[in-house]
Short mmCIF file of C-alpha atoms in Angstrom, two decimals:
data_model
loop_
_atom_site.label_atom_id
_atom_site.label_comp_id
_atom_site.label_asym_id
_atom_site.label_seq_id
_atom_site.Cartn_x
_atom_site.Cartn_y
_atom_site.Cartn_z
CA MET A 1472 86.22 52.39 148.57
CA THR A 1473 84.32 55.63 148.34
CA LYS A 1474 86.65 57.51 150.56
CA ARG A 1475 89.61 56.10 148.77
CA PHE A 1476 88.16 57.24 145.43
CA LEU A 1477 87.49 60.62 146.82
CA SER A 1478 90.90 61.03 148.04
CA CYS A 1479 92.39 59.95 144.78
CA ALA A 1480 90.19 62.48 142.98
CA ALA A 1481 91.13 65.26 145.36
CA ALA A 1482 94.80 64.33 144.71
CA VAL A 1483 94.34 64.49 141.04
CA LEU A 1484 92.57 67.95 141.18
CA LEU A 1485 95.42 69.26 143.41
CA LEU A 1486 97.98 68.04 140.90
CA ALA A 1487 96.13 69.57 138.06
CA ALA A 1488 95.86 72.87 139.91
CA CYS A 1489 99.66 72.76 140.48
CA ALA A 1490 100.67 71.40 137.04
CA PRO A 1491 102.47 73.73 134.59
CA HIS A 1492 100.33 75.54 131.97
CA SER A 1493 100.83 74.93 128.34
CA PHE A 1494 100.65 78.54 127.55
CA VAL A 1495 101.18 81.85 129.42
CA SER A 1496 97.79 82.51 131.07
CA ILE A 1497 95.78 85.18 133.02
CA ASP A 1498 94.81 85.10 136.73
CA GLY A 1499 93.18 88.37 137.53
CA THR A 1500 95.62 91.16 137.08
CA THR A 1501 98.56 88.72 137.01
CA LEU A 1502 100.17 86.60 134.13
CA VAL A 1503 101.04 83.11 134.97
CA GLY A 1504 103.85 81.46 133.24
CA THR A 1505 104.06 78.05 131.78
CA ASP A 1506 105.61 76.85 134.99
CA GLY A 1507 102.35 77.75 136.79
CA LYS A 1508 103.91 80.66 138.72
CA PRO A 1509 103.15 84.36 138.62
CA PHE A 1510 105.13 86.04 135.77
CA LEU A 1511 106.36 89.56 135.42
CA ILE A 1512 107.51 90.49 131.82
CA LYS A 1513 110.99 91.98 131.72
CA GLY A 1514 112.62 92.31 128.36
CA THR A 1515 113.06 94.38 125.21
CA ASN A 1516 111.79 95.18 121.65
CA LEU A 1517 113.43 94.12 118.47
CA GLY A 1518 112.52 97.23 116.71
CA ASN A 1519 114.00 98.19 113.36
CA TRP A 1520 114.57 94.66 112.30
CA LEU A 1521 111.19 94.07 110.56
CA ASN A 1522 109.90 97.47 110.59
CA PRO A 1523 112.77 99.92 109.86
CA GLU A 1524 112.50 103.29 111.52
CA GLY A 1525 114.65 106.17 110.22
CA TYR A 1526 116.01 107.53 113.57
CA MET A 1527 117.57 104.14 114.31
CA PHE A 1528 119.69 104.66 111.19
CA GLY A 1529 120.49 108.23 112.30
CA PHE A 1530 117.87 109.73 109.72
CA GLY A 1531 115.58 112.64 110.56
CA ARG A 1532 113.18 113.32 107.63
CA THR A 1533 113.50 109.98 106.08
CA ASN A 1534 111.61 108.21 108.96
CA SER A 1535 109.26 105.65 107.72
CA PRO A 1536 109.85 102.20 105.98
CA ARG A 1537 108.58 103.34 102.60
CA MET A 1538 110.62 106.56 102.90
CA ILE A 1539 113.74 104.46 103.62
CA GLU A 1540 112.96 102.21 100.64
CA ASP A 1541 112.76 105.33 98.34
CA LEU A 1542 115.99 106.62 99.73
CA LEU A 1543 117.86 103.42 98.99
CA CYS A 1544 116.36 103.08 95.47
CA GLU A 1545 117.28 106.76 94.85
CA MET A 1546 120.88 106.13 95.88
CA VAL A 1547 121.71 102.66 94.55
CA GLY A 1548 118.73 101.45 92.54
CA PRO A 1549 115.95 98.73 93.28
CA ASP A 1550 118.20 95.67 92.75
CA GLU A 1551 120.90 96.90 95.10
CA ALA A 1552 118.26 98.04 97.56
CA ALA A 1553 116.71 94.52 97.56
CA ALA A 1554 120.11 92.84 98.11
CA PHE A 1555 120.68 95.23 101.07
CA TRP A 1556 117.48 94.44 102.77
CA LYS A 1557 118.11 90.70 102.64
CA GLN A 1558 121.49 91.04 104.15
CA PHE A 1559 120.08 93.53 106.62
CA LYS A 1560 117.41 91.06 107.81
CA ASP A 1561 119.97 88.15 107.89
CA ASN A 1562 122.25 90.11 110.11
CA TYR A 1563 120.37 92.68 112.22
CA ILE A 1564 118.85 90.02 114.60
CA THR A 1565 120.52 86.54 114.74
CA GLU A 1566 120.68 83.72 117.32
CA GLU A 1567 123.65 85.58 118.85
CA ASP A 1568 121.41 88.55 119.71
CA ILE A 1569 118.77 86.31 121.26
CA ALA A 1570 121.40 84.49 123.21
CA PHE A 1571 122.75 87.82 124.50
CA ILE A 1572 119.22 89.07 125.54
CA ALA A 1573 118.56 85.89 127.46
CA SER A 1574 121.99 86.19 129.23
CA THR A 1575 120.87 89.33 130.84
CA GLY A 1576 118.00 87.69 132.63
CA ALA A 1577 115.31 89.08 130.38
CA ASN A 1578 112.30 86.75 129.89
CA THR A 1579 110.34 88.29 127.01
CA ILE A 1580 111.04 89.91 123.62
CA ARG A 1581 108.40 91.99 121.85
CA LEU A 1582 108.75 91.63 118.05
CA PRO A 1583 107.30 94.52 116.02
CA PHE A 1584 106.49 93.60 112.38
CA HIS A 1585 104.99 95.12 109.22
CA TYR A 1586 101.84 93.63 107.90
CA LYS A 1587 103.29 93.54 104.48
CA LEU A 1588 105.63 90.68 105.60
CA PHE A 1589 102.58 88.47 105.34
CA THR A 1590 101.23 89.70 101.88
CA ASP A 1591 102.52 89.93 98.31
CA GLU A 1592 103.10 93.69 98.50
CA ASP A 1593 106.49 95.09 98.02
CA TYR A 1594 108.48 95.43 101.21
CA MET A 1595 112.05 95.21 102.20
CA GLY A 1596 113.28 93.86 99.00
CA LEU A 1597 110.53 91.30 98.26
CA SER A 1598 107.05 91.15 96.79
CA ALA A 1599 105.62 87.68 96.01
CA GLY A 1600 107.22 85.25 98.49
CA GLN A 1601 107.40 87.46 101.50
CA ASP A 1602 109.37 85.93 104.35
CA GLY A 1603 107.37 86.89 107.38
CA PHE A 1604 106.80 83.49 108.60
CA ASP A 1605 110.43 82.39 107.97
CA ARG A 1606 111.63 85.34 109.93
CA VAL A 1607 109.37 84.92 112.89
CA ASP A 1608 109.81 81.08 112.96
CA ALA A 1609 113.48 81.51 113.22
CA CYS A 1610 113.03 83.94 116.20
CA VAL A 1611 110.61 81.49 117.82
CA GLU A 1612 113.16 78.69 117.65
CA TRP A 1613 115.82 80.91 119.15
CA CYS A 1614 113.60 82.11 121.93
CA ARG A 1615 112.78 78.41 122.69
CA LYS A 1616 116.50 77.52 122.72
CA TYR A 1617 117.24 80.40 125.19
CA GLY A 1618 114.10 80.25 127.25
CA LEU A 1619 112.38 83.45 126.26
CA TYR A 1620 108.76 84.23 125.57
CA LEU A 1621 107.75 86.23 122.39
CA ILE A 1622 105.07 88.87 121.82
CA LEU A 1623 104.15 89.42 118.31
CA ASP A 1624 103.33 93.09 117.69
CA MET A 1625 101.75 94.32 114.37
CA HIS A 1626 103.53 97.74 114.38
CA ASP A 1627 102.40 98.77 110.85
CA ALA A 1628 98.79 97.80 109.98
CA PRO A 1629 97.05 97.88 106.64
CA GLY A 1630 95.98 101.46 105.91
CA GLY A 1631 97.85 102.68 108.84
CA GLN A 1632 96.47 102.72 112.37
CA THR A 1633 98.31 105.67 113.75
CA GLY A 1634 98.70 108.31 110.98
CA ASP A 1635 102.32 108.98 111.56
CA ASN A 1636 105.80 107.59 110.54
CA ILE A 1637 105.73 104.86 113.04
CA ASP A 1638 102.95 102.87 111.26
CA ASP A 1639 104.33 103.57 107.66
CA SER A 1640 101.08 105.25 106.87
CA TYR A 1641 100.12 108.14 104.59
CA GLY A 1642 99.45 110.53 107.36
CA TYR A 1643 96.16 109.36 108.54
CA PRO A 1644 94.77 106.07 110.18
CA TRP A 1645 92.85 104.88 107.27
CA LEU A 1646 92.48 101.41 108.85
CA PHE A 1647 89.53 102.52 110.72
CA GLU A 1648 87.58 103.83 107.73
CA SER A 1649 88.65 101.34 105.16
CA GLU A 1650 86.69 98.10 105.01
CA PRO A 1651 89.27 96.45 102.75
CA SER A 1652 91.98 97.38 105.17
CA ARG A 1653 90.09 96.00 108.17
CA ARG A 1654 89.46 92.66 106.33
CA LEU A 1655 93.09 92.31 105.47
CA PHE A 1656 94.03 93.23 109.04
CA CYS A 1657 91.82 90.48 110.43
CA ASP A 1658 92.90 88.03 107.85
CA ILE A 1659 96.53 88.52 108.42
CA TRP A 1660 96.07 88.03 112.20
CA GLN A 1661 93.87 84.91 111.57
CA ARG A 1662 96.71 83.29 109.38
CA ILE A 1663 99.27 84.23 112.00
CA ALA A 1664 97.17 82.72 114.76
CA ARG A 1665 96.54 79.58 112.73
CA HIS A 1666 100.44 79.16 112.24
CA TYR A 1667 101.29 79.61 115.78
CA ARG A 1668 98.25 78.28 117.62
CA ASP A 1669 100.10 75.40 119.26
CA GLU A 1670 103.28 77.44 119.97
CA PRO A 1671 103.82 77.95 123.67
CA VAL A 1672 106.89 80.21 123.08
CA ILE A 1673 104.42 82.93 121.84
CA LEU A 1674 103.08 84.83 124.93
CA GLY A 1675 100.40 86.65 122.85
CA TYR A 1676 99.40 88.57 119.98
CA GLU A 1677 99.47 92.40 120.20
CA LEU A 1678 96.89 93.57 117.60
CA ILE A 1679 98.12 97.06 116.82
CA ASN A 1680 100.76 99.50 117.95
CA GLU A 1681 99.87 102.97 119.15
CA PRO A 1682 96.55 103.44 117.28
CA ILE A 1683 95.23 106.98 116.39
CA ALA A 1684 97.85 109.82 116.82
CA PRO A 1685 96.33 112.90 118.68
CA TYR A 1686 96.70 115.12 115.38
CA PHE A 1687 93.27 114.94 113.87
CA GLY A 1688 91.17 117.37 115.71
CA GLU A 1689 87.55 116.49 116.13
CA LYS A 1690 88.17 113.36 113.99
CA THR A 1691 90.49 111.95 116.70
CA GLU A 1692 87.46 111.21 119.06
CA ALA A 1693 85.49 109.71 116.33
CA LEU A 1694 88.36 107.48 115.44
CA ASN A 1695 88.77 106.53 119.21
CA THR A 1696 85.24 105.17 119.13
CA MET A 1697 86.09 102.76 116.35
CA LEU A 1698 88.99 101.20 118.23
CA GLU A 1699 87.20 98.69 120.51
CA GLY A 1700 85.07 97.44 117.60
CA LEU A 1701 88.21 96.83 115.50
CA HIS A 1702 89.68 94.89 118.46
CA LYS A 1703 86.60 92.75 118.65
CA GLU A 1704 86.73 91.97 114.89
CA ALA A 1705 90.30 90.83 115.05
CA VAL A 1706 89.84 88.79 118.38
CA ALA A 1707 86.88 87.05 116.68
CA ALA A 1708 88.96 86.24 113.70
CA ILE A 1709 91.80 84.90 115.81
CA ARG A 1710 89.46 82.90 118.06
CA GLU A 1711 88.21 80.94 115.05
CA VAL A 1712 91.55 79.25 114.89
CA ASP A 1713 93.36 79.75 118.16
CA ARG A 1714 91.87 79.61 121.73
CA ASN A 1715 95.28 79.26 123.40
CA HIS A 1716 96.97 82.76 123.27
CA ILE A 1717 96.51 85.82 125.05
CA ILE A 1718 95.59 88.90 123.00
CA LEU A 1719 97.09 92.24 123.92
CA LEU A 1720 95.16 95.49 123.32
CA GLY A 1721 96.82 98.98 123.34
CA GLY A 1722 95.20 102.30 124.16
CA ALA A 1723 94.62 105.19 121.80
CA GLN A 1724 97.04 108.01 121.56
CA TRP A 1725 100.37 106.40 121.83
CA ASN A 1726 98.85 103.43 123.88
CA GLY A 1727 98.01 105.89 126.62
CA ASN A 1728 94.35 106.56 126.54
CA PHE A 1729 92.04 103.72 127.70
CA GLY A 1730 88.90 105.80 127.91
CA PRO A 1731 87.43 104.42 124.70
CA PHE A 1732 87.25 101.02 126.13
CA THR A 1733 83.94 99.96 127.80
CA ASP A 1734 83.84 96.20 127.47
CA TRP A 1735 86.41 93.68 128.51
CA THR A 1736 84.26 90.75 128.95
CA TYR A 1737 83.99 89.57 125.25
CA ASP A 1738 87.07 87.31 125.68
CA ASP A 1739 88.70 85.47 128.56
CA LYS A 1740 92.27 85.80 127.34
CA ILE A 1741 92.77 89.64 126.71
CA MET A 1742 95.06 92.00 128.50
CA TYR A 1743 96.07 95.60 128.01
CA THR A 1744 99.41 97.28 127.04
CA CYS A 1745 100.46 100.83 127.65
CA HIS A 1746 103.51 102.98 126.59
CA ARG A 1747 105.33 105.68 128.34
CA TYR A 1748 108.28 107.97 127.43
CA GLY A 1749 109.23 110.75 129.68
CA GLY A 1750 107.35 112.35 132.56
CA GLU A 1751 107.96 111.58 136.26
CA PRO A 1752 109.03 107.92 137.03
CA THR A 1753 106.36 107.76 139.84
CA LYS A 1754 103.18 105.86 140.62
CA GLU A 1755 101.26 108.97 140.42
CA ALA A 1756 102.37 109.49 136.73
CA ILE A 1757 100.65 106.26 135.72
CA GLN A 1758 97.76 106.06 138.23
CA GLU A 1759 95.20 106.25 135.50
CA ILE A 1760 96.78 103.23 133.86
CA ILE A 1761 96.70 101.43 137.28
CA ASP A 1762 93.12 102.51 137.94
CA PHE A 1763 91.94 101.17 134.43
CA ARG A 1764 93.83 97.84 135.09
CA ASP A 1765 92.24 97.37 138.60
CA LYS A 1766 88.82 98.29 136.95
CA THR A 1767 89.03 95.68 134.36
CA GLY A 1768 90.70 93.07 136.68
CA LEU A 1769 93.04 92.15 133.84
CA PRO A 1770 96.82 92.34 133.34
CA MET A 1771 98.65 95.49 132.17
CA TYR A 1772 102.13 95.66 130.71
CA MET A 1773 104.34 98.53 129.48
CA GLY A 1774 105.19 97.47 126.01
CA GLU A 1775 107.36 100.49 125.17
CA ILE A 1776 109.45 102.62 127.60
CA GLY A 1777 112.94 104.04 127.31
CA HIS A 1778 115.24 106.73 125.70
CA ASN A 1779 115.82 108.26 129.25
CA THR A 1780 118.61 108.34 131.72
CA ALA A 1781 119.67 105.15 133.47
CA GLU A 1782 118.60 106.83 136.78
CA TRP A 1783 115.14 107.61 135.55
CA GLN A 1784 114.74 104.07 134.05
CA ALA A 1785 115.89 102.34 137.30
CA VAL A 1786 113.31 104.33 139.28
CA PHE A 1787 110.52 103.53 136.88
CA CYS A 1788 111.23 99.95 136.80
CA ARG A 1789 110.87 99.81 140.55
CA THR A 1790 107.59 101.63 140.27
CA MET A 1791 106.28 99.31 137.58
CA GLU A 1792 107.37 96.13 139.52
CA GLU A 1793 105.76 97.42 142.82
CA ASN A 1794 102.43 97.80 140.83
CA ASN A 1795 102.59 94.47 139.06
CA ILE A 1796 103.31 95.96 135.54
CA GLY A 1797 105.96 94.26 133.34
CA TRP A 1798 107.90 95.91 130.58
CA THR A 1799 109.82 95.63 127.33
CA PHE A 1800 112.19 98.50 126.85
CA TRP A 1801 112.50 100.24 123.38
CA PRO A 1802 114.66 99.33 121.62
CA TYR A 1803 117.15 96.57 121.85
CA LYS A 1804 119.51 97.85 119.07
CA LYS A 1805 119.90 101.17 117.15
CA ILE A 1806 122.76 103.49 116.03
CA ASP A 1807 124.66 105.51 118.60
CA GLY A 1808 123.20 104.22 121.94
CA SER A 1809 120.09 104.59 124.18
CA CYS A 1810 119.52 100.92 123.82
CA MET A 1811 120.84 97.49 125.13
CA VAL A 1812 123.45 97.28 122.25
CA SER A 1813 124.38 100.02 119.69
CA PHE A 1814 126.28 100.06 116.47
CA ARG A 1815 128.46 102.70 114.99
CA ALA A 1816 127.96 104.49 111.80
CA PRO A 1817 130.16 102.95 109.00
CA GLU A 1818 132.52 104.91 106.71
CA GLY A 1819 130.46 106.91 104.20
CA TRP A 1820 127.35 107.01 106.39
CA GLN A 1821 127.50 110.78 106.79
CA GLU A 1822 127.12 111.10 103.07
CA VAL A 1823 124.07 108.80 103.16
CA ARG A 1824 122.67 110.81 106.03
CA HIS A 1825 123.12 114.05 104.20
CA PHE A 1826 121.23 112.63 101.20
CA SER A 1827 118.38 111.46 103.57
CA GLU A 1828 118.05 115.01 104.87
CA ALA A 1829 118.08 116.88 101.42
CA PRO A 1830 115.05 117.98 99.61
CA ARG A 1831 114.05 115.02 97.20
CA GLY A 1832 110.56 115.91 96.30
CA THR A 1833 111.33 116.21 92.55
CA TYR A 1834 113.54 114.41 90.13
CA ALA A 1835 115.70 117.40 89.82
CA GLU A 1836 116.15 117.66 93.63
CA ILE A 1837 117.13 113.93 93.74
CA ARG A 1838 119.84 114.62 91.03
CA GLU A 1839 120.99 117.69 92.71
CA ALA A 1840 121.35 116.04 96.27
CA GLY A 1841 122.65 112.81 94.63
CA VAL A 1842 125.22 110.72 96.60
CA ASP A 1843 127.90 108.76 94.56
CA PRO A 1844 126.43 105.25 94.11
CA ILE A 1845 129.76 103.61 94.82
CA VAL A 1846 130.02 105.38 98.14
CA ALA A 1847 126.48 104.67 99.08
CA GLN A 1848 126.90 100.83 98.14
CA GLU A 1849 130.08 100.80 100.36
CA ALA A 1850 128.29 102.54 103.22
CA LEU A 1851 125.37 99.95 102.94
CA ALA A 1852 127.84 97.15 102.95
CA GLY A 1853 129.55 98.68 106.03
CA LEU A 1854 126.20 99.04 107.84
CA VAL A 1855 125.42 95.30 107.24
CA GLU A 1856 128.78 94.62 109.05
CA ALA A 1857 128.17 97.19 111.75
CA VAL A 1858 124.84 95.76 112.86
CA LYS A 1859 126.14 92.23 113.50
CA PHE A 1860 126.20 91.25 117.11
CA LYS A 1861 129.92 90.76 117.19
CA ASN A 1862 130.43 94.34 116.03
CA CYS A 1863 127.85 95.88 118.42
CA HIS A 1864 128.57 97.54 121.76
CA PRO A 1865 126.52 96.45 124.88
CA GLN A 1866 125.39 99.36 127.00
CA GLY A 1867 125.99 98.21 130.47
CA SER A 1868 124.42 101.05 132.46
CA TYR A 1869 121.35 101.02 130.31
CA ILE A 1870 120.92 97.18 130.73
CA ARG A 1871 121.37 97.28 134.42
CA SER A 1872 118.96 100.31 134.80
CA ILE A 1873 116.15 98.18 133.46
CA GLN A 1874 116.68 95.39 136.04
CA LEU A 1875 118.62 93.14 133.85
CA THR A 1876 122.28 92.18 134.26
CA TYR A 1877 125.57 92.71 132.36
CA GLY A 1878 129.07 92.12 133.49
CA ASP A 1879 127.94 91.17 136.99
#
């Protein structure tokens, strides 16, 4: 009887060890998928959908969400601008896009978002009644349908975490020195975690994108010392409501400097994320990142990489895979290429671009640079059509260079 009981108990333990996981988990420096097998992230970023960036529209000077909003209102007025944003969000990423991404063999999508989507602040045509959860919920369901994991990335944090256009800030990372901004940052993450705590499609929560640009002289190092403390505050807020999901932590200075981190034992489900644009596509070029990963004994993944030649990308993908570092290339979609699918500028877009580059610091300059509102409205309507998946153009060499498939 005792032997039979012990044999049964051993069998139960073995089955439990081999059983699929409910959520993506961590085993040393390796991620483990919900099927219980080692998992290497391969995918893309849905940039520009919920955090617009000027260059993805072909703009130069007008390069942050609030600047783009000002541009639209100056061209067509606030009502037309709000209508445009709704149509843009409805059409820029749809189920067809997610199905296409899955068809290439990708397994993960990183979803950048602006914190304002989860507040009552003015953003992309809405104030009260922001649609952050509605948009992310839809993406979750599409990812579930097509077998993809989703990483939620707060690309623009309260107060600004970077101090440049990518965080929609006012030129300085005020998040680190503003107690109200830190509280709002933690509160939004806690609400997101409460909403998705039982959702296995979510691979994890990436707290902040590319914190602390290297532009602030002696202040840069002082800001760096605050980063780990902010991470701990947000992790603690999330863990009050969600013990299931991995939390991803990026380094300072474009997610490249991990020197400020001294403690990686305060939570059992954290990992790190790095970014890399340019340089040599060799192991030596990312050796410091590999060394930090090995020192912590936790996984590392390349959250952003791209805007390079197909040859460079193919070599770097091999380098990353050989060193157990997964990736999501940036971005999935933008104007004029260097992405998985591109869209073409509609008729009248050159006039919009010209207005976006003109001096508009005074009302007189806005009037002088002005674009015909009818031309602008038609160009915006044309853009909404151009960004639809059916009108986009897959970039086969780009897709194949990042170890995905197209037309094979």
